[in-house]
Amino acid sequence: MKKPRSKGLVSIVMPAYNTGKYIAASINSVFAQSYTDWELIIVDDCSTDNTREVISSFQDPRIKYFCNNSHSGAALSRNYALREAKGKWVAFLDSDDLWVPEKLERQIKFMLKNNYAFTFTDYRVCWYGKWEDYIHTGPLVITKKILYEYGYFFTSTVIYERKKIGLIQIQDLKRRNDYAMWFHVIEKHLCYRMPECLSFYIKHEGSVSSVSKWELTKWYYKMYRRELKKGRILAALCTINNLAHGPVKKLYYREKVADYKGYNIDLNDEN
């Protein structure tokens, strides 16, 4: 199969912390990409398991490995990786998530065709080894107002054009740091949905998302206060507004796998 011509280097940002059980699969999903002009920037947040050894088993100059001086969290690890990024494009892949092999190729082609600088794809979720029977979608266009209502996409679906967006750096937020990052990106460009399921969100014991709703609610409030500089009352109202729109996503922005009209891949493949 003929490899697609390069449309510019892709810098893939991957923070990692104690994901030795999963990171090999994530890295392999990068190696499986039909689009091969990429650099994988892994920032190890002082893992205490075998994460570093697993990464070291991959011998490829396109992998750029860095390690924090101390355990710093995903926000500062992504900041580090973004400072190191050299590509025309910035893509995000968490160290326990997966991509479809054509993800980079198809999404970049979509962006170039439509002159978009900030996009996300549809995705499917695996909960502790069990795949959901529906695909998560979202609004076709995400404005700042819509982003305040809810985070309709997740990190590993996103690509943006680096020079058009600039260097994004956020504060040390232990949760909701990716959501905070999108508020800075959307100041530069609207975000557009690519209606194809090209990414897979893998949830397991120890995932950042594996915390109580109350705990996540507190971090939404902290994000509005600390990163977006909202006053207490406005931050509380933004948090309530966000919680109110959660059911909207479940009602309107997911499709049964059997009914999905997006990219025709085997969505029942559980590998």
Tab-separated table of N, CA and C in Angstrom, residues 25-36 38 62 99-103:
chain	number	residue	atom	x	y	z
A	25	ALA	N	0.770	-0.584	23.730
A	25	ALA	CA	-0.327	-0.596	22.763
A	25	ALA	C	-0.539	0.789	22.161
A	26	SER	N	-0.416	1.826	22.988
A	26	SER	CA	-0.572	3.194	22.482
A	26	SER	C	0.534	3.541	21.489
A	27	ILE	N	1.776	3.196	21.832
A	27	ILE	CA	2.898	3.464	20.929
A	27	ILE	C	2.740	2.670	19.635
A	28	ASN	N	2.322	1.427	19.751
A	28	ASN	CA	2.126	0.614	18.549
A	28	ASN	C	1.038	1.189	17.642
A	29	SER	N	0.024	1.860	18.230
A	29	SER	CA	-1.003	2.462	17.391
A	29	SER	C	-0.454	3.672	16.637
A	30	VAL	N	0.633	4.281	17.157
A	30	VAL	CA	1.335	5.336	16.423
A	30	VAL	C	2.152	4.720	15.292
A	31	PHE	N	2.890	3.652	15.598
A	31	PHE	CA	3.674	2.970	14.564
A	31	PHE	C	2.796	2.421	13.446
A	32	ALA	N	1.555	2.099	13.755
A	32	ALA	CA	0.647	1.542	12.751
A	32	ALA	C	0.056	2.608	11.827
A	33	GLN	N	0.335	3.888	12.098
A	33	GLN	CA	-0.254	4.954	11.297
A	33	GLN	C	0.208	4.893	9.842
A	34	SER	N	-0.740	5.082	8.928
A	34	SER	CA	-0.397	5.149	7.511
A	34	SER	C	0.416	6.412	7.215
A	35	TYR	N	0.215	7.448	8.012
A	35	TYR	CA	0.969	8.700	7.899
A	35	TYR	C	2.206	8.565	8.788
A	36	THR	N	3.385	8.619	8.201
A	36	THR	CA	4.610	8.259	8.931
A	36	THR	C	5.501	9.440	9.302
A	38	TRP	N	6.014	11.767	11.623
A	38	TRP	CA	5.630	12.176	12.974
A	38	TRP	C	6.815	12.083	13.933
A	62	ARG	N	12.226	8.610	15.902
A	62	ARG	CA	11.071	9.506	15.939
A	62	ARG	C	10.482	9.621	17.345
A	99	TRP	N	-5.447	4.739	18.535
A	99	TRP	CA	-5.910	5.358	17.294
A	99	TRP	C	-6.155	4.299	16.233
A	100	VAL	N	-7.079	4.591	15.331
A	100	VAL	CA	-7.245	3.829	14.089
A	100	VAL	C	-6.017	4.095	13.212
A	101	PRO	N	-5.518	3.129	12.451
A	101	PRO	CA	-4.290	3.332	11.661
A	101	PRO	C	-4.326	4.512	10.695
A	102	GLU	N	-5.484	4.906	10.205
A	102	GLU	CA	-5.576	6.022	9.269
A	102	GLU	C	-5.888	7.348	9.949
A	103	LYS	N	-5.801	7.406	11.280
A	103	LYS	CA	-6.249	8.583	12.017
A	103	LYS	C	-5.535	9.851	11.566
